[in-house]
Amino acid sequence: MPENTTSVITLARFLLGEERRHSHATGAFTNILHDIALAAKMISREVNMAGLVDILGQAGSHNVHGELVQKLDVFANDVLYRALDHTGHIAVLASEESEDPIPIPDKFPVGDYVVLYDPLDGSSNIDVNVSIGTIFSIHRKITHGERGTLEDCLQPGSRQLAAGYVLYGSSTMLVYTTGTGVHGFTLDPSIGEFLLSHPHMTIPDPPTKVYSINEAYYNRWSPAQQRLVQYLKGEGGFGSRYIGSLVADIHRTLLRGGLFMYPGDRLNPLGKLRLLYEGAPMAMIVEQAGGKASDGVRPLLEVQPTSLHQRIPMFLGSAPFVELAERFLAES
Ligand code: AHM
Ligand code: MG
């Protein structure tokens, strides 16, 4: 055998290995991650076909099979729901696309877990072939009724059992954590399997000095936020990278290090990104990779949600850079 061969580990095998390390595991949790991965493969297939929409049919029209062609974000939302609703593992679902919690239909059994997801984040990037992603967050049900409620969805990020994202980029990757490190899997489309490609991901130290923010909002920022960015690009010696697609920006930050920011501003005091579907899951991943996540003042994972779609300012990335941002923001 050549010396440099590495084992091929599928996501399914990896999840089983993780499950065996927990003596109380029932397999439900492994199944949920497996179902999300299945949905991700179906979304990935459609995302890869997006450029052919003009040739094969447009949203609202019919495809060659006579089926209605859906917009990709509607399709992704649907696929995730249909992968999770009937399994008997879920108490309630919540999606960035739906105003209220999504109940499990009466005809299906329910379980103990709550899954919140942003089915296709950054979907305005689809038309220009820029990477997009799916984000998910898993909690345990805390109410005592059989079916989950809004209260089960409104838990702080620190109580997440797992969080992850799928990046539909030059390859499709699934990155997740269950609170014992972060692991990344790359989809091999020829065999339809996610293969372990990035075990134990940690933000590099020393990190690359890069900040990531939409600087077009500069005039709307607080003076402290303006001073922070002035410092980073001046004396701080930072470079700048901003894709405008959260999953891609966070993925780069995990692999290279840096500081991702989506602050509040004069028009949008809490910024744009949502606590439950974007902030909390990304914060858990970044912290599990050795980084830090803040809303500018306090750890993002400690923020108690009060509504399903509430927004939150985000400062995520290499710990010293997030601390630097907090110091600047503390000075009014
Ligand atoms: P969406 O949920 O409408 O897709 O918007 C979320 C996206 C994120 O992926 C990204 O970080 C952000 O919007 C970019 O916003 P902006 O264009 O204001 O910089
Ligand atoms: Mg989104």
Tab-separated table of C-alpha atoms and ligand atoms in Angstrom:
chain	number	residue	atom	x	y	z
A	1	MET	CA	0.000	0.000	0.000
A	2	PRO	CA	1.315	3.497	-0.731
A	3	GLU	CA	2.168	5.277	2.509
A	4	ASN	CA	0.172	8.443	1.909
A	5	THR	CA	-3.277	6.854	1.476
A	6	THR	CA	-6.022	8.206	3.748
A	7	SER	CA	-9.222	6.410	4.679
A	8	VAL	CA	-12.392	7.328	2.816
A	9	ILE	CA	-15.044	8.141	5.423
A	10	THR	CA	-18.595	8.927	4.372
A	11	LEU	CA	-20.804	11.264	6.406
A	12	ALA	CA	-23.046	8.310	7.267
A	13	ARG	CA	-20.142	6.301	8.689
A	14	PHE	CA	-18.769	9.313	10.554
A	15	LEU	CA	-22.164	10.009	12.142
A	16	LEU	CA	-22.457	6.382	13.250
A	17	GLY	CA	-18.986	6.552	14.818
A	18	GLU	CA	-19.999	9.719	16.700
A	19	GLU	CA	-23.235	8.086	17.846
A	20	ARG	CA	-21.379	5.102	19.312
A	21	ARG	CA	-19.355	7.453	21.516
A	22	HIS	CA	-22.581	8.549	23.248
A	23	SER	CA	-23.923	5.627	25.259
A	24	HIS	CA	-27.441	7.169	25.552
A	25	ALA	CA	-27.817	7.981	21.865
A	26	THR	CA	-31.016	6.648	20.312
A	27	GLY	CA	-30.006	7.250	16.720
A	28	ALA	CA	-32.650	9.959	16.268
A	29	PHE	CA	-30.083	12.693	16.137
A	30	THR	CA	-27.932	10.827	13.607
A	31	ASN	CA	-31.029	10.347	11.480
A	32	ILE	CA	-31.854	14.056	11.490
A	33	LEU	CA	-28.368	14.977	10.290
A	34	HIS	CA	-28.650	12.275	7.683
A	35	ASP	CA	-32.014	13.664	6.491
A	36	ILE	CA	-30.581	17.185	6.269
A	37	ALA	CA	-27.670	15.816	4.212
A	38	LEU	CA	-30.127	14.127	1.851
A	39	ALA	CA	-32.019	17.406	1.398
A	40	ALA	CA	-28.664	19.155	0.804
A	41	LYS	CA	-27.828	16.750	-2.019
A	42	MET	CA	-31.166	17.433	-3.690
A	43	ILE	CA	-30.731	21.205	-3.311
A	44	SER	CA	-27.165	20.950	-4.609
A	45	ARG	CA	-28.370	19.130	-7.719
A	46	GLU	CA	-30.892	21.899	-8.456
A	47	VAL	CA	-28.412	24.700	-7.684
A	48	ASN	CA	-25.989	23.184	-10.184
A	49	MET	CA	-28.741	23.247	-12.809
A	50	ALA	CA	-29.684	26.882	-12.094
A	51	GLY	CA	-27.782	28.270	-15.071
A	52	LEU	CA	-29.814	26.032	-17.379
A	53	VAL	CA	-33.138	27.441	-16.223
A	54	ASP	CA	-33.476	29.658	-19.305
A	55	ILE	CA	-32.965	26.650	-21.510
A	56	LEU	CA	-34.995	24.098	-19.588
A	57	GLY	CA	-37.789	26.277	-18.218
A	58	GLN	CA	-38.281	29.196	-15.830
A	59	ALA	CA	-39.828	29.593	-12.415
A	60	GLY	CA	-43.582	29.312	-12.626
A	61	SER	CA	-43.405	27.402	-15.894
A	62	HIS	CA	-43.330	23.653	-16.503
A	63	ASN	CA	-40.238	21.559	-17.028
A	64	VAL	CA	-39.797	18.782	-19.543
A	65	HIS	CA	-41.572	16.327	-17.231
A	66	GLY	CA	-44.632	18.551	-17.075
A	67	GLU	CA	-43.822	19.435	-13.436
A	68	LEU	CA	-44.016	22.999	-12.215
A	69	VAL	CA	-40.521	24.540	-11.985
A	70	GLN	CA	-40.132	26.227	-8.628
A	71	LYS	CA	-37.916	29.102	-7.631
A	72	LEU	CA	-34.827	27.638	-5.985
A	73	ASP	CA	-35.456	29.098	-2.532
A	74	VAL	CA	-39.018	27.744	-2.551
A	75	PHE	CA	-37.701	24.394	-3.753
A	76	ALA	CA	-35.029	24.273	-1.003
A	77	ASN	CA	-37.603	25.152	1.651
A	78	ASP	CA	-39.889	22.410	0.406
A	79	VAL	CA	-37.195	19.759	0.205
A	80	LEU	CA	-36.022	20.368	3.770
A	81	TYR	CA	-39.559	20.220	5.061
A	82	ARG	CA	-40.313	16.994	3.206
A	83	ALA	CA	-37.048	15.411	4.398
A	84	LEU	CA	-37.906	16.127	8.036
A	85	ASP	CA	-41.678	16.239	8.575
A	86	HIS	CA	-42.537	12.528	8.641
A	87	THR	CA	-39.554	10.986	10.444
A	88	GLY	CA	-40.938	10.904	13.971
A	89	HIS	CA	-37.826	12.660	15.330
A	90	ILE	CA	-39.029	16.264	15.118
A	91	ALA	CA	-41.292	18.195	17.507
A	92	VAL	CA	-41.524	21.380	15.426
A	93	LEU	CA	-39.693	23.074	12.557
A	94	ALA	CA	-38.962	26.730	11.780
A	95	SER	CA	-37.783	28.199	8.485
A	96	GLU	CA	-36.576	31.656	7.522
A	97	GLU	CA	-39.163	31.404	4.744
A	98	SER	CA	-42.159	30.886	7.062
A	99	GLU	CA	-43.585	33.450	9.406
A	100	ASP	CA	-44.631	30.995	12.156
A	101	PRO	CA	-43.252	27.709	13.498
A	102	ILE	CA	-44.087	24.827	11.168
A	103	PRO	CA	-46.032	22.101	12.975
A	104	ILE	CA	-45.607	18.423	12.185
A	105	PRO	CA	-48.847	17.226	10.514
A	106	ASP	CA	-51.102	15.178	12.799
A	107	LYS	CA	-50.760	12.126	10.584
A	108	PHE	CA	-47.042	11.810	11.465
A	109	PRO	CA	-45.425	10.851	14.773
A	110	VAL	CA	-43.369	13.491	16.593
A	111	GLY	CA	-40.054	13.407	18.454
A	112	ASP	CA	-37.897	15.505	20.765
A	113	TYR	CA	-35.987	17.741	18.397
A	114	VAL	CA	-36.475	21.219	16.982
A	115	VAL	CA	-34.841	22.099	13.654
A	116	LEU	CA	-34.553	25.693	12.437
A	117	TYR	CA	-33.213	26.440	8.962
A	118	ASP	CA	-32.478	29.044	6.360
A	119	PRO	CA	-33.105	26.889	3.289
A	120	LEU	CA	-31.183	28.971	0.731
A	121	ASP	CA	-29.273	31.904	2.137
A	122	GLY	CA	-27.970	34.526	-0.254
A	123	SER	CA	-30.410	33.473	-2.945
A	124	SER	CA	-30.070	36.803	-4.757
A	125	ASN	CA	-26.599	35.526	-5.732
A	126	ILE	CA	-27.983	32.612	-7.739
A	127	ASP	CA	-28.427	34.584	-10.945
A	128	VAL	CA	-24.754	35.596	-10.986
A	129	ASN	CA	-23.423	32.123	-10.134
A	130	VAL	CA	-22.031	33.141	-6.738
A	131	SER	CA	-21.935	30.608	-3.883
A	132	ILE	CA	-25.019	30.244	-1.705
A	133	GLY	CA	-25.831	28.034	1.258
A	134	THR	CA	-28.220	26.291	3.611
A	135	ILE	CA	-27.912	26.893	7.382
A	136	PHE	CA	-29.405	24.743	10.156
A	137	SER	CA	-29.676	24.702	13.930
A	138	ILE	CA	-30.927	21.863	16.163
A	139	HIS	CA	-32.351	22.141	19.682
A	140	ARG	CA	-34.040	19.754	22.060
A	141	LYS	CA	-37.731	20.446	22.794
A	142	ILE	CA	-38.126	22.080	26.217
A	143	THR	CA	-41.917	22.264	26.582
A	144	HIS	CA	-43.842	19.288	27.956
A	145	GLY	CA	-46.646	18.886	25.411
A	146	GLU	CA	-46.365	16.261	22.716
A	147	ARG	CA	-45.846	18.722	19.876
A	148	GLY	CA	-43.342	21.563	19.830
A	149	THR	CA	-44.294	25.227	20.164
A	150	LEU	CA	-42.856	28.680	19.526
A	151	GLU	CA	-41.190	28.506	22.958
A	152	ASP	CA	-39.173	25.489	21.812
A	153	CYS	CA	-37.855	27.548	18.907
A	154	LEU	CA	-36.911	30.575	21.033
A	155	GLN	CA	-33.865	29.104	22.780
A	156	PRO	CA	-30.483	30.844	23.024
A	157	GLY	CA	-27.699	29.593	20.765
A	158	SER	CA	-25.793	28.206	23.749
A	159	ARG	CA	-28.455	25.495	23.983
A	160	GLN	CA	-28.024	24.270	20.416
A	161	LEU	CA	-27.262	20.562	20.167
A	162	ALA	CA	-25.884	20.984	16.696
A	163	ALA	CA	-25.477	23.548	13.950
A	164	GLY	CA	-24.199	23.438	10.428
A	165	TYR	CA	-24.226	24.784	6.937
A	166	VAL	CA	-24.053	23.525	3.392
A	167	LEU	CA	-22.040	25.608	0.946
A	168	TYR	CA	-22.994	25.295	-2.713
A	169	GLY	CA	-19.681	26.542	-4.069
A	170	SER	CA	-17.128	25.230	-6.529
A	171	SER	CA	-17.783	22.031	-4.585
A	172	THR	CA	-20.712	21.374	-2.280
A	173	MET	CA	-19.601	21.090	1.343
A	174	LEU	CA	-21.464	20.223	4.523
A	175	VAL	CA	-19.874	21.582	7.705
A	176	TYR	CA	-21.361	20.806	11.104
A	177	THR	CA	-20.720	20.658	14.812
A	178	THR	CA	-22.403	18.817	17.667
A	179	GLY	CA	-20.334	20.671	20.236
A	180	THR	CA	-17.235	18.507	19.912
A	181	GLY	CA	-15.382	20.271	17.134
A	182	VAL	CA	-16.271	21.147	13.566
A	183	HIS	CA	-16.090	18.694	10.677
A	184	GLY	CA	-16.381	19.335	6.958
A	185	PHE	CA	-17.510	16.925	4.224
A	186	THR	CA	-17.287	17.434	0.472
A	187	LEU	CA	-19.934	16.025	-1.846
A	188	ASP	CA	-18.622	13.654	-4.484
A	189	PRO	CA	-21.458	14.076	-6.995
A	190	SER	CA	-20.403	11.008	-8.980
A	191	ILE	CA	-21.270	8.699	-6.073
A	192	GLY	CA	-23.716	11.016	-4.275
A	193	GLU	CA	-21.855	10.841	-0.965
A	194	PHE	CA	-20.469	13.477	1.389
A	195	LEU	CA	-16.873	12.420	2.201
A	196	LEU	CA	-14.907	13.626	5.216
A	197	SER	CA	-12.482	16.197	3.788
A	198	HIS	CA	-11.949	18.651	6.659
A	199	PRO	CA	-11.852	16.834	10.033
A	200	HIS	CA	-11.489	19.000	13.176
A	201	MET	CA	-11.601	22.389	11.476
A	202	THR	CA	-9.971	25.158	13.497
A	203	ILE	CA	-9.492	28.810	12.586
A	204	PRO	CA	-5.754	29.218	11.841
A	205	ASP	CA	-3.529	30.959	14.359
A	206	PRO	CA	-2.090	33.371	13.431
A	207	PRO	CA	-5.084	34.266	11.261
A	208	THR	CA	-5.041	36.123	7.968
A	209	LYS	CA	-5.701	39.815	8.634
A	210	VAL	CA	-8.887	40.221	6.643
A	211	TYR	CA	-12.099	42.053	7.474
A	212	SER	CA	-15.388	41.325	5.763
A	213	ILE	CA	-18.224	43.856	5.746
A	214	ASN	CA	-20.498	45.645	3.284
A	215	GLU	CA	-18.694	48.988	3.314
A	216	ALA	CA	-21.394	50.647	1.198
A	217	TYR	CA	-23.263	51.251	4.465
A	218	TYR	CA	-20.346	53.273	5.925
A	219	ASN	CA	-22.289	56.527	6.186
A	220	ARG	CA	-25.047	54.815	8.165
A	221	TRP	CA	-22.704	53.256	10.761
A	222	SER	CA	-22.103	54.560	14.265
A	223	PRO	CA	-18.891	56.618	14.694
A	224	ALA	CA	-17.397	53.693	16.687
A	225	GLN	CA	-18.067	51.246	13.813
A	226	GLN	CA	-16.555	53.742	11.362
A	227	ARG	CA	-13.442	54.124	13.549
A	228	LEU	CA	-13.087	50.327	13.754
A	229	VAL	CA	-13.022	49.907	9.967
A	230	GLN	CA	-10.739	52.938	9.544
A	231	TYR	CA	-8.329	51.311	11.986
A	232	LEU	CA	-8.496	47.870	10.314
A	233	LYS	CA	-7.675	49.156	6.856
A	234	GLY	CA	-5.184	51.777	8.065
A	235	GLU	CA	-2.921	51.111	11.020
A	236	GLY	CA	-4.292	47.566	11.472
A	237	GLY	CA	-2.963	46.512	8.061
A	238	PHE	CA	-5.979	44.363	7.203
A	239	GLY	CA	-7.092	43.384	3.723
A	240	SER	CA	-10.761	43.141	2.766
A	241	ARG	CA	-12.932	40.344	1.330
A	242	TYR	CA	-16.747	40.432	1.088
A	243	ILE	CA	-18.733	37.982	-0.974
A	244	GLY	CA	-22.150	39.063	0.290
A	245	SER	CA	-23.180	35.453	0.828
A	246	LEU	CA	-23.037	34.583	4.523
A	247	VAL	CA	-22.159	30.909	4.207
A	248	ALA	CA	-19.299	31.652	1.810
A	249	ASP	CA	-18.003	34.549	3.937
A	250	ILE	CA	-18.083	32.432	7.110
A	251	HIS	CA	-16.518	29.434	5.350
A	252	ARG	CA	-13.583	31.589	4.254
A	253	THR	CA	-13.283	32.982	7.777
A	254	LEU	CA	-13.118	29.426	9.192
A	255	LEU	CA	-10.430	28.339	6.759
A	256	ARG	CA	-8.314	31.491	6.713
A	257	GLY	CA	-9.250	33.477	9.804
A	258	GLY	CA	-10.395	37.091	9.822
A	259	LEU	CA	-13.287	39.215	11.054
A	260	PHE	CA	-16.778	39.018	9.549
A	261	MET	CA	-19.111	41.896	10.463
A	262	TYR	CA	-22.728	42.711	9.759
A	263	PRO	CA	-23.372	45.560	12.203
A	264	GLY	CA	-26.487	47.537	12.912
A	265	ASP	CA	-26.721	50.973	11.359
A	266	ARG	CA	-28.882	54.093	11.375
A	267	LEU	CA	-31.560	52.540	9.145
A	268	ASN	CA	-31.366	48.988	10.481
A	269	PRO	CA	-30.267	49.173	14.128
A	270	LEU	CA	-29.981	45.374	14.404
A	271	GLY	CA	-28.491	44.824	10.968
A	272	LYS	CA	-30.006	42.371	8.509
A	273	LEU	CA	-29.124	38.854	9.606
A	274	ARG	CA	-31.454	36.733	11.733
A	275	LEU	CA	-30.510	35.429	15.157
A	276	LEU	CA	-32.116	31.998	14.895
A	277	TYR	CA	-31.362	31.064	11.288
A	278	GLU	CA	-28.028	32.789	10.716
A	279	GLY	CA	-26.486	34.257	13.886
A	280	ALA	CA	-26.754	31.423	16.412
A	281	PRO	CA	-25.779	28.502	14.148
A	282	MET	CA	-22.808	30.359	12.649
A	283	ALA	CA	-21.739	31.471	16.146
A	284	MET	CA	-21.707	27.882	17.408
A	285	ILE	CA	-19.631	26.724	14.435
A	286	VAL	CA	-17.133	29.589	14.706
A	287	GLU	CA	-16.713	29.108	18.480
A	288	GLN	CA	-16.332	25.349	18.085
A	289	ALA	CA	-13.540	26.092	15.591
A	290	GLY	CA	-11.740	28.154	18.240
A	291	GLY	CA	-13.077	31.559	17.175
A	292	LYS	CA	-15.440	34.009	18.790
A	293	ALA	CA	-18.925	35.359	18.021
A	294	SER	CA	-20.410	38.539	19.417
A	295	ASP	CA	-23.286	40.920	18.781
A	296	GLY	CA	-20.765	43.685	19.425
A	297	VAL	CA	-21.367	43.734	23.167
A	298	ARG	CA	-21.993	40.200	24.406
A	299	PRO	CA	-21.460	36.630	23.264
A	300	LEU	CA	-23.941	36.008	20.486
A	301	LEU	CA	-24.694	32.536	21.828
A	302	GLU	CA	-26.062	34.054	25.050
A	303	VAL	CA	-28.686	36.210	23.370
A	304	GLN	CA	-32.181	35.083	24.373
A	305	PRO	CA	-34.451	35.249	21.322
A	306	THR	CA	-37.829	36.899	21.797
A	307	SER	CA	-39.238	36.420	18.314
A	308	LEU	CA	-38.741	33.947	15.506
A	309	HIS	CA	-37.328	36.349	12.941
A	310	GLN	CA	-35.446	38.818	15.109
A	311	ARG	CA	-32.291	40.326	13.674
A	312	ILE	CA	-28.897	40.568	15.353
A	313	PRO	CA	-25.660	42.470	14.648
A	314	MET	CA	-22.877	39.941	13.968
A	315	PHE	CA	-19.128	40.035	14.640
A	316	LEU	CA	-17.606	36.608	14.029
A	317	GLY	CA	-14.179	35.163	13.422
A	318	SER	CA	-10.712	34.986	14.944
A	319	ALA	CA	-11.004	35.619	18.691
A	320	PRO	CA	-8.484	38.516	18.952
A	321	PHE	CA	-10.193	40.346	16.064
A	322	VAL	CA	-13.673	39.981	17.581
A	323	GLU	CA	-12.305	41.244	20.909
A	324	LEU	CA	-10.712	44.189	19.089
A	325	ALA	CA	-14.085	45.006	17.507
A	326	GLU	CA	-15.795	44.855	20.909
A	327	ARG	CA	-13.205	47.252	22.363
A	328	PHE	CA	-13.770	49.797	19.583
A	329	LEU	CA	-17.555	49.496	19.853
A	330	ALA	CA	-17.444	50.040	23.621
A	331	GLU	CA	-16.072	53.561	23.028
A	332	SER	CA	-18.940	55.783	21.976
B	1	AHM	P1	-31.090	36.637	2.299
B	1	AHM	O1	-31.473	35.896	3.572
B	1	AHM	O2	-32.140	37.561	1.798
B	1	AHM	O3	-30.576	35.695	1.266
B	1	AHM	O4	-29.909	37.644	2.680
B	1	AHM	C1	-28.856	37.167	3.443
B	1	AHM	C2	-27.571	37.574	2.785
B	1	AHM	C3	-26.378	36.941	3.475
B	1	AHM	O5	-25.992	35.775	2.828
B	1	AHM	C4	-25.320	38.001	3.363
B	1	AHM	O6	-24.399	37.924	4.439
B	1	AHM	C5	-26.108	39.285	3.406
B	1	AHM	O7	-27.400	38.975	2.933
B	1	AHM	C6	-25.552	40.358	2.528
B	1	AHM	O8	-26.321	41.516	2.683
B	1	AHM	P2	-25.889	42.916	2.027
B	1	AHM	O9	-26.240	42.820	0.582
B	1	AHM	O10	-26.680	43.949	2.772
B	1	AHM	O11	-24.405	43.082	2.247
B	2	MG	MG	-30.822	34.281	4.982
